[in-house]
Amino acid sequence: MLHPANSYLDLAFLIPKHPPPGWQCPKFLIFFDDIAESIVVANFLPKRLPPKLCDKIVWFNADMLAEFREVESMKLKAGDVWGLCCTDLFGMGVDLPDIELIIQWKATCDLCTLWQRFGRCARKLSLMGRALFLVESKFFDAKRELRVVAVQAWK
């Protein structure tokens, strides 16, 4: 991540500042381990869209009624929704072949969970998908500090 995690600006690349007419975002899932955070982002991203497109990105979590979750899943499948800000609940029993982009927000899950989430991407063999792991800089800062200490100890 290049920006503070609570700004969510590292997700702004999904929506250009001035989308050209007819522009459409690739079908995506952003996985969160926190329901509240998924809702905040599902409210943040549509603010970058023209008002008539603000319903194209929604949240999806266990706090929603089962009927509402079913409706939102069908909208994503049909292309009426471009992306979901979701928790693990979305991955359970859902097999959509045309998800083009999976994003894991923050390093909060284990490797097995990450692999399962990334596995939701491009299940249609003719489709090329991308998985993106947005990690807080503090994880890299610690490694950098260890390298500096190791180099100093070597000298």
PDB file of C-alpha atoms in Angstrom:
ATOM      1  CA  MET A   1       0.000   0.000   0.000  1.00  0.00           C
ATOM      2  CA  LEU A   2       1.207   3.468  -0.806  1.00  0.00           C
ATOM      3  CA  HIS A   3      -1.387   5.337   1.261  1.00  0.00           C
ATOM      4  CA  PRO A   4      -2.641   4.956   4.827  1.00  0.00           C
ATOM      5  CA  ALA A   5      -4.953   1.929   4.996  1.00  0.00           C
ATOM      6  CA  ASN A   6      -7.844   3.941   6.442  1.00  0.00           C
ATOM      7  CA  SER A   7      -7.868   6.256   3.395  1.00  0.00           C
ATOM      8  CA  TYR A   8      -8.611   3.364   0.984  1.00  0.00           C
ATOM      9  CA  LEU A   9      -6.880   5.381  -1.732  1.00  0.00           C
ATOM     10  CA  ASP A  10      -4.954   2.309  -2.864  1.00  0.00           C
ATOM     11  CA  LEU A  11      -8.271   1.019  -4.234  1.00  0.00           C
ATOM     12  CA  ALA A  12      -9.019   4.192  -6.198  1.00  0.00           C
ATOM     13  CA  PHE A  13      -7.328   2.721  -9.302  1.00  0.00           C
ATOM     14  CA  LEU A  14     -10.511   0.696  -9.874  1.00  0.00           C
ATOM     15  CA  ILE A  15     -12.431   3.833 -10.860  1.00  0.00           C
ATOM     16  CA  PRO A  16     -10.721   6.481 -13.025  1.00  0.00           C
ATOM     17  CA  LYS A  17     -11.240  10.080 -11.916  1.00  0.00           C
ATOM     18  CA  HIS A  18     -13.259  10.893 -15.021  1.00  0.00           C
ATOM     19  CA  PRO A  19     -14.577   7.673 -16.548  1.00  0.00           C
ATOM     20  CA  PRO A  20     -15.262   8.123 -20.277  1.00  0.00           C
ATOM     21  CA  PRO A  21     -18.795   7.474 -21.521  1.00  0.00           C
ATOM     22  CA  GLY A  22     -19.469   3.758 -21.790  1.00  0.00           C
ATOM     23  CA  TRP A  23     -16.554   2.860 -19.512  1.00  0.00           C
ATOM     24  CA  GLN A  24     -17.083  -0.242 -17.413  1.00  0.00           C
ATOM     25  CA  CYS A  25     -15.011  -1.556 -14.555  1.00  0.00           C
ATOM     26  CA  PRO A  26     -13.789  -5.166 -14.770  1.00  0.00           C
ATOM     27  CA  LYS A  27     -15.858  -7.555 -12.642  1.00  0.00           C
ATOM     28  CA  PHE A  28     -14.114  -7.710  -9.257  1.00  0.00           C
ATOM     29  CA  LEU A  29     -14.203  -8.910  -5.674  1.00  0.00           C
ATOM     30  CA  ILE A  30     -12.391  -7.157  -2.832  1.00  0.00           C
ATOM     31  CA  PHE A  31     -12.010  -9.434   0.175  1.00  0.00           C
ATOM     32  CA  PHE A  32     -12.000  -8.015   3.693  1.00  0.00           C
ATOM     33  CA  ASP A  33     -11.777  -9.713   7.058  1.00  0.00           C
ATOM     34  CA  ASP A  34     -13.868  -6.992   8.644  1.00  0.00           C
ATOM     35  CA  ILE A  35     -17.519  -6.369   7.709  1.00  0.00           C
ATOM     36  CA  ALA A  36     -17.419  -2.690   8.723  1.00  0.00           C
ATOM     37  CA  GLU A  37     -14.385  -2.065   6.514  1.00  0.00           C
ATOM     38  CA  SER A  38     -16.061  -3.721   3.517  1.00  0.00           C
ATOM     39  CA  ILE A  39     -19.048  -1.406   3.924  1.00  0.00           C
ATOM     40  CA  VAL A  40     -16.846   1.687   4.189  1.00  0.00           C
ATOM     41  CA  VAL A  41     -15.095   0.791   0.911  1.00  0.00           C
ATOM     42  CA  ALA A  42     -18.391  -0.078  -0.786  1.00  0.00           C
ATOM     43  CA  ASN A  43     -19.451   3.484   0.050  1.00  0.00           C
ATOM     44  CA  PHE A  44     -16.078   5.051  -0.871  1.00  0.00           C
ATOM     45  CA  LEU A  45     -15.646   3.640  -4.391  1.00  0.00           C
ATOM     46  CA  PRO A  46     -19.049   4.646  -5.846  1.00  0.00           C
ATOM     47  CA  LYS A  47     -18.352   8.272  -4.905  1.00  0.00           C
ATOM     48  CA  ARG A  48     -15.828   8.216  -7.765  1.00  0.00           C
ATOM     49  CA  LEU A  49     -18.566   7.250 -10.234  1.00  0.00           C
ATOM     50  CA  PRO A  50     -21.262   9.342 -11.903  1.00  0.00           C
ATOM     51  CA  PRO A  51     -24.482   9.228  -9.818  1.00  0.00           C
ATOM     52  CA  LYS A  52     -26.284   6.921 -12.256  1.00  0.00           C
ATOM     53  CA  LEU A  53     -23.583   4.240 -11.744  1.00  0.00           C
ATOM     54  CA  CYS A  54     -23.315   4.371  -7.951  1.00  0.00           C
ATOM     55  CA  ASP A  55     -25.192   1.087  -7.541  1.00  0.00           C
ATOM     56  CA  LYS A  56     -22.520  -0.868  -9.455  1.00  0.00           C
ATOM     57  CA  ILE A  57     -20.389  -1.581  -6.355  1.00  0.00           C
ATOM     58  CA  VAL A  58     -21.972  -3.090  -3.248  1.00  0.00           C
ATOM     59  CA  TRP A  59     -21.015  -4.899  -0.060  1.00  0.00           C
ATOM     60  CA  PHE A  60     -21.712  -8.561   0.616  1.00  0.00           C
ATOM     61  CA  ASN A  61     -21.472 -10.094   4.081  1.00  0.00           C
ATOM     62  CA  ALA A  62     -23.126 -12.295   6.696  1.00  0.00           C
ATOM     63  CA  ASP A  63     -25.101  -9.385   8.178  1.00  0.00           C
ATOM     64  CA  MET A  64     -27.253  -9.218   5.031  1.00  0.00           C
ATOM     65  CA  LEU A  65     -30.462 -11.201   4.655  1.00  0.00           C
ATOM     66  CA  ALA A  66     -30.042 -14.374   2.591  1.00  0.00           C
ATOM     67  CA  GLU A  67     -32.521 -13.069   0.009  1.00  0.00           C
ATOM     68  CA  PHE A  68     -30.554  -9.849  -0.421  1.00  0.00           C
ATOM     69  CA  ARG A  69     -27.306 -11.793  -0.818  1.00  0.00           C
ATOM     70  CA  GLU A  70     -28.952 -13.949  -3.500  1.00  0.00           C
ATOM     71  CA  VAL A  71     -30.162 -10.860  -5.386  1.00  0.00           C
ATOM     72  CA  GLU A  72     -26.713  -9.225  -5.266  1.00  0.00           C
ATOM     73  CA  SER A  73     -25.029 -12.451  -6.431  1.00  0.00           C
ATOM     74  CA  MET A  74     -27.396 -12.634  -9.391  1.00  0.00           C
ATOM     75  CA  LYS A  75     -26.751  -8.959 -10.230  1.00  0.00           C
ATOM     76  CA  LEU A  76     -22.995  -9.639 -10.239  1.00  0.00           C
ATOM     77  CA  LYS A  77     -23.485 -12.699 -12.421  1.00  0.00           C
ATOM     78  CA  ALA A  78     -25.636 -10.715 -14.868  1.00  0.00           C
ATOM     79  CA  GLY A  79     -23.178  -7.798 -14.959  1.00  0.00           C
ATOM     80  CA  ASP A  80     -25.602  -5.356 -13.324  1.00  0.00           C
ATOM     81  CA  VAL A  81     -23.116  -5.046 -10.448  1.00  0.00           C
ATOM     82  CA  TRP A  82     -19.414  -4.638 -11.254  1.00  0.00           C
ATOM     83  CA  GLY A  83     -17.902  -5.503  -7.927  1.00  0.00           C
ATOM     84  CA  LEU A  84     -18.441  -6.679  -4.399  1.00  0.00           C
ATOM     85  CA  CYS A  85     -16.679  -5.614  -1.234  1.00  0.00           C
ATOM     86  CA  CYS A  86     -17.073  -8.901   0.555  1.00  0.00           C
ATOM     87  CA  THR A  87     -16.034 -11.241   3.307  1.00  0.00           C
ATOM     88  CA  ASP A  88     -15.388 -14.986   3.044  1.00  0.00           C
ATOM     89  CA  LEU A  89     -19.119 -15.572   2.931  1.00  0.00           C
ATOM     90  CA  PHE A  90     -19.121 -14.734  -0.782  1.00  0.00           C
ATOM     91  CA  GLY A  91     -16.660 -17.470  -1.662  1.00  0.00           C
ATOM     92  CA  MET A  92     -18.723 -20.208  -0.051  1.00  0.00           C
ATOM     93  CA  GLY A  93     -20.553 -22.148  -2.741  1.00  0.00           C
ATOM     94  CA  VAL A  94     -20.302 -19.397  -5.352  1.00  0.00           C
ATOM     95  CA  ASP A  95     -18.716 -20.222  -8.681  1.00  0.00           C
ATOM     96  CA  LEU A  96     -18.797 -17.277 -11.068  1.00  0.00           C
ATOM     97  CA  PRO A  97     -16.519 -17.959 -14.052  1.00  0.00           C
ATOM     98  CA  ASP A  98     -15.933 -14.369 -15.175  1.00  0.00           C
ATOM     99  CA  ILE A  99     -14.470 -12.543 -12.171  1.00  0.00           C
ATOM    100  CA  GLU A 100     -11.530 -10.644 -13.678  1.00  0.00           C
ATOM    101  CA  LEU A 101      -9.936  -9.183 -10.567  1.00  0.00           C
ATOM    102  CA  ILE A 102      -9.604 -10.338  -6.966  1.00  0.00           C
ATOM    103  CA  ILE A 103      -8.154  -8.012  -4.362  1.00  0.00           C
ATOM    104  CA  GLN A 104      -7.179  -9.024  -0.853  1.00  0.00           C
ATOM    105  CA  TRP A 105      -7.298  -5.955   1.381  1.00  0.00           C
ATOM    106  CA  LYS A 106      -4.551  -6.068   4.024  1.00  0.00           C
ATOM    107  CA  ALA A 107      -2.464  -8.952   5.302  1.00  0.00           C
ATOM    108  CA  THR A 108      -5.017 -10.270   7.755  1.00  0.00           C
ATOM    109  CA  CYS A 109      -5.685 -13.785   6.504  1.00  0.00           C
ATOM    110  CA  ASP A 110      -3.636 -16.964   6.394  1.00  0.00           C
ATOM    111  CA  LEU A 111      -2.095 -18.336   3.197  1.00  0.00           C
ATOM    112  CA  CYS A 112      -4.786 -20.992   2.735  1.00  0.00           C
ATOM    113  CA  THR A 113      -7.557 -18.373   2.913  1.00  0.00           C
ATOM    114  CA  LEU A 114      -5.662 -16.108   0.515  1.00  0.00           C
ATOM    115  CA  TRP A 115      -5.303 -18.982  -1.951  1.00  0.00           C
ATOM    116  CA  GLN A 116      -9.044 -19.747  -1.716  1.00  0.00           C
ATOM    117  CA  ARG A 117      -9.928 -16.094  -2.318  1.00  0.00           C
ATOM    118  CA  PHE A 118      -7.577 -15.748  -5.282  1.00  0.00           C
ATOM    119  CA  GLY A 119      -9.070 -18.962  -6.639  1.00  0.00           C
ATOM    120  CA  ARG A 120     -12.358 -17.130  -7.275  1.00  0.00           C
ATOM    121  CA  CYS A 121     -10.658 -15.352 -10.191  1.00  0.00           C
ATOM    122  CA  ALA A 122     -10.990 -16.285 -13.872  1.00  0.00           C
ATOM    123  CA  ARG A 123     -12.547 -19.695 -13.402  1.00  0.00           C
ATOM    124  CA  LYS A 124     -13.471 -19.593 -17.093  1.00  0.00           C
ATOM    125  CA  LEU A 125     -10.427 -21.051 -18.842  1.00  0.00           C
ATOM    126  CA  SER A 126     -10.496 -18.551 -21.711  1.00  0.00           C
ATOM    127  CA  LEU A 127     -10.426 -15.581 -19.313  1.00  0.00           C
ATOM    128  CA  MET A 128      -7.267 -13.955 -17.990  1.00  0.00           C
ATOM    129  CA  GLY A 129      -7.640 -12.786 -14.407  1.00  0.00           C
ATOM    130  CA  ARG A 130      -5.535 -10.868 -11.914  1.00  0.00           C
ATOM    131  CA  ALA A 131      -5.129 -11.238  -8.179  1.00  0.00           C
ATOM    132  CA  LEU A 132      -3.811  -8.337  -6.150  1.00  0.00           C
ATOM    133  CA  PHE A 133      -2.640  -8.480  -2.553  1.00  0.00           C
ATOM    134  CA  LEU A 134      -2.595  -5.008  -0.994  1.00  0.00           C
ATOM    135  CA  VAL A 135      -0.343  -5.208   2.050  1.00  0.00           C
ATOM    136  CA  GLU A 136       0.342  -2.542   4.615  1.00  0.00           C
ATOM    137  CA  SER A 137       3.802  -1.019   4.319  1.00  0.00           C
ATOM    138  CA  LYS A 138       4.613  -1.904   7.949  1.00  0.00           C
ATOM    139  CA  PHE A 139       5.184  -5.502   6.875  1.00  0.00           C
ATOM    140  CA  PHE A 140       7.852  -4.375   4.460  1.00  0.00           C
ATOM    141  CA  ASP A 141       9.353  -1.856   6.871  1.00  0.00           C
ATOM    142  CA  ALA A 142      10.067  -4.640   9.376  1.00  0.00           C
ATOM    143  CA  LYS A 143      11.836  -6.716   6.713  1.00  0.00           C
ATOM    144  CA  ARG A 144      13.825  -3.665   5.648  1.00  0.00           C
ATOM    145  CA  GLU A 145      14.868  -3.043   9.255  1.00  0.00           C
ATOM    146  CA  LEU A 146      15.953  -6.677   9.628  1.00  0.00           C
ATOM    147  CA  ARG A 147      18.103  -6.380   6.494  1.00  0.00           C
ATOM    148  CA  VAL A 148      19.768  -3.230   7.818  1.00  0.00           C
ATOM    149  CA  VAL A 149      20.464  -4.912  11.168  1.00  0.00           C
ATOM    150  CA  ALA A 150      21.826  -8.006   9.377  1.00  0.00           C
ATOM    151  CA  VAL A 151      24.125  -5.895   7.184  1.00  0.00           C
ATOM    152  CA  GLN A 152      25.373  -3.930  10.184  1.00  0.00           C
ATOM    153  CA  ALA A 153      26.009  -7.155  12.103  1.00  0.00           C
ATOM    154  CA  TRP A 154      27.949  -8.528   9.121  1.00  0.00           C
ATOM    155  CA  LYS A 155      30.288  -5.538   9.054  1.00  0.00           C
TER     156      LYS A 155
END
